Amino acid sequence: MAALAGLQPAAQALIQEYFSKCRLAEERRALEQKAIVTIQSWARGFLVRRRLQRLTWTALTVQRYWRGYLGRLRGRLALEVQNRALRRAYFNAMATIIQRWWRGFYSRKHIHDYYARKRYLHDIKQRNDHIRAELSLETERAIIAQRQEAEERARRLFAEKVSKLHHLVSTGTQPGIFNSPYAIATGTLPVIMGLPVEEHLKSAMRAQVLATQAGGGSPGATAGSPSRRAGGAASGGGAQGGKLLPPLRAGSGGRSGPRVAGQRVGDAAVYPATVEVAGKVVPARQTLRQVADYNAVHRESLLEDKIHRAEMLSQHPQAFATALGPVKQPAFDLQTNRNLSPFVDTYDPTVGLRGPRFTPDQQRVSKSAFSRYVKKQPMFDKNMAAEAY
Amino acid sequence: MATRAVLQTFERYQKERVAFVTAVAEMAKNPQNIEALQQAGAMALLRPLLLDNVPSIQQSAALALGRLANYSDDLAEAVVQNEILPQLVYSLSEQNRFYKQAAAFCLRAVARHSPELAQSVIDSGALDSLVTCLEEFDPGVKEASAWTLGYIAGHNAELAQQVVDAGAVPLLVLCVQEPELSLKRIAASALSDIAKHTPELAQAVVDAGAVQYLAPLVINQDAKLKRQVCCALSQIAKHSVDLAEVVVGAEIFPKILTCLKFPDEFVKKHSATVVREVAKHTPELAQLVVGNGGVGALVDYISESTGNNRLPGIMALGYIAAFSETLALSVIAEKALPPLVSALNEEPEDHLKSATAWTLGQIGRHTPDHAKAVADTGCLATLVSLESDGASSEDLKTKCRRALKSIIAKLTHLPALDALVHRALPESVMKMVLEQVGKVLANDAAGRAQFVHSGGLAAVQQMAEAPGSKLKEAVEIINSCYPEEIVKYYSPSYSQQLLEKLESMAATTTAY
């Protein structure tokens, strides 16, 4: 029991300690309670979190595997797409190259063919040269044609004029105006186209004579024959020396016939045995149209007209009355008494000596010119041998 | 006896009338007599003689009136006012052929002076009688009436339309087919007078089949007929593509090119006109002309002729060259440039020079080769001088400027551009020159040195320095091709800058 007594103070101390601890604990109860709650909440949270972590980790693992699978799928797809794009780009580039080459070729061959153009220009040049040569030929031809036509016209005009000048041809006694002996002597005979004018006139006359003889139809005949007749009538109707005019047609009606080629004037007529007239073959002598001259009647009437007029002229020295009134008589009429007075010429044959009066010398000059005609002297002496032709 | 005296009186009167009328007709031939005749009142006296019994008096009276009216338009007016026209027209349908010729001559003499007189001829009802005369047998009558119709139709489009409405065109085409040369000539000239005004009238002429009869006459050797036929074909072809194709379809090529060298100058001119009117419409027609060797013939024609006769040839070459570069190249290959340049230099008239300038522009505007060919002839200098010359007309200046612009736009030949830089050009043209120089210098290393040596760079710098100039950008581009020192060396203000620098340096040193 001693020990128990000894425990009393210890127990007292203990109870006091206990009460002080209880008091301390009481004082710290709220604080500790809060602390304990905090710790407990933290522990609980920790445990839950750990649990949650495990769950999330498993979920994550599942998700990771799933996502990996999806990603691999997508990757393969993307790889395919990229491959396709690469190939397409390559093919595009190649196609562009092909197209470029084709377009260049096509353009050079068909659209802007340099060599075709060169050939074209060469062809054009050849064509131009060819055309130039042709054109110059044509021009020459045209110039020649024009010149020929002008010459033809001039020749025709000349022939026309010459054919009307038969009266200027020289006769046996009288030299023509283009054939004067003075001109022959001084060498100034008028010459055209190489022949003296006289020869032109003569040949024109011969041609007209031929034309008349060749048959009645030619237009030169009727023009030629009246002129011939006039020539014949004016010289008094007789044959002239030196010129052989054919006899008047009235006496030789049977001469005409179809002239065989090569016959000349004056040959005996050679008739063909047969001749075709109006589609039928007929013996030549029996055709009326050939036997009779076509123009005979017309020519006869013209001739009678001429003779009548010539007779009138010779018997009635007065000219016929014309619309202007009676012609004045020439001043040198032989049959009047006017030439008893000295001759006063109203016409001045010499230029520059005009006036109402003339000196006797001038009058003598004019009188001598006309008196020759009055006395009918030939211009040249026909006995002179030099002037005879 | 009494009858005889009566008859004698009448015979004497008739003789006097004949003498009077023939004398007046003879006197009217001489222009000096005509005023005296007019004062003596010849018109009033001749008018009743138109209705005389004797045909020869009527003819001579009509002839005298025609000669009077031919002299001047006052007398033609007097003829109209004296109401002579209805009588002429009335007798035109009745009388013999000599009278018809004389009456048609009188109507023609009246109608040729002015459109109003021609309208008064139409108003007196002449058209129907004239068209009836075209159906006569005698070629002289047909000639006279065709001539009259041609003169009437030649004044303006309305008169030509009236002539066409009277039905003259088919008869004129028949006249062209007649064998007499003078009738063909006059019918061709009448058709050309009708066709020249409007496309519809030309179409009417073509519808009557004129072209197929006119085209073979191109090779006829008669000069005057060729003139009229070529004139008619050109008047038909000028209006539209279809008409030109009709004319070409009648196979006038290459026959018409032979006319280009015919010894008559009007034939040459008219055939060059035909070629021009055909070639101007489409590239195919121009190619047809070129394919038939037309270019060579045209070049020869231009070299040989002078003055206004050259104009259609020059314009034809211009139209051909305008269509494509190949055709322009063919024109150059046929040596067309020397005669064109000589025409530009020598021709006195402005419209010829402007046509030549236009043609040169058309030739040179296609590619650099064309431009070089044109520039090598040295004509650019002439164009510049013509453009700046005060005496040139506005049209000439415009054409020269346009030609210069189109040629320079393609010119890459540096010496030619160089030569141009030294000349005084208007600003717009100089701008183009400088732009071209810039483009060429950017690629051409050797040319740059040449440009500097020839003094071009110096000239260019001077141009940039001029106040108010718009050429600065172009000059900048040129300057960018060169190192800076060279540019500075040639710029005129550089020396001044150096001097200023020197002076400022002197000022600063003295300040110290």
XYZ file of N, CA and C in Angstrom, chain A residues 117 120-121 124-125 127-128 131-132 135 138-139 142-143 146, chain B residues 257-258 261-263 287 290-293 296 300 325 329 334:
90
model
N 6.585 30.283 -146.669
C 6.542 31.696 -147.045
C 7.665 32.019 -148.007
N 6.639 30.769 -151.255
C 5.587 31.636 -151.797
C 6.197 32.887 -152.391
N 7.129 33.504 -151.639
C 7.736 34.729 -152.149
C 8.546 34.442 -153.399
N 6.098 34.115 -156.161
C 5.584 35.431 -156.533
C 6.612 36.158 -157.389
N 7.880 36.031 -156.980
C 8.906 36.726 -157.744
C 8.971 36.198 -159.170
N 6.571 34.741 -160.784
C 5.366 35.159 -161.490
C 5.488 36.600 -161.946
N 6.043 37.435 -161.058
C 6.204 38.844 -161.413
C 7.128 39.011 -162.600
N 5.289 37.911 -165.657
C 4.303 38.914 -166.069
C 4.992 40.113 -166.689
N 6.124 40.500 -166.107
C 6.822 41.667 -166.667
C 7.254 41.397 -168.094
N 4.208 41.478 -170.276
C 3.686 42.823 -170.450
C 4.533 43.617 -171.422
N 3.585 42.564 -174.793
C 2.284 43.125 -175.156
C 2.410 44.592 -175.528
N 3.232 45.296 -174.734
C 3.393 46.721 -175.025
C 3.991 46.911 -176.406
N 1.436 46.284 -178.922
C 0.450 47.365 -179.009
C 1.030 48.567 -179.740
N 2.312 48.870 -179.442
C 2.922 50.027 -180.108
C 3.021 49.767 -181.601
N -0.357 50.101 -183.145
C -0.762 51.505 -183.288
C -0.051 52.160 -184.446
N -3.499 43.570 -166.258
C -2.131 43.996 -166.006
C -1.445 44.378 -167.307
N -1.898 43.810 -168.446
C -1.309 44.239 -169.715
C -1.651 45.694 -169.989
N 0.720 48.555 -169.017
C 1.889 48.967 -169.793
C 1.493 49.406 -171.189
N 0.223 49.704 -171.379
C -0.224 50.133 -172.692
C 0.342 51.504 -172.994
N 0.612 51.801 -174.287
C 1.240 53.091 -174.588
C 0.393 54.334 -174.315
N -4.419 39.117 -152.108
C -3.563 37.979 -152.418
C -3.753 37.537 -153.853
N -1.717 39.848 -155.945
C -0.292 39.542 -155.837
C 0.024 38.250 -156.563
N -0.853 37.247 -156.416
C -0.613 35.960 -157.040
C -0.582 36.042 -158.543
N -1.270 37.037 -159.102
C -1.261 37.196 -160.548
C -0.123 38.071 -161.032
N 0.802 38.396 -160.145
C 1.938 39.182 -160.574
C 1.649 40.667 -160.658
N 4.643 43.452 -159.391
C 5.711 43.858 -160.299
C 5.233 44.885 -161.300
N 6.552 48.781 -161.700
C 7.029 49.369 -162.964
C 6.217 50.592 -163.331
N 1.889 40.614 -143.267
C 3.314 40.858 -143.411
C 3.894 40.130 -144.599
N 5.986 41.863 -147.388
C 7.315 41.371 -147.750
C 7.425 41.190 -149.254
N 9.759 43.062 -154.399
C 9.673 43.533 -155.774
C 10.283 44.909 -155.947
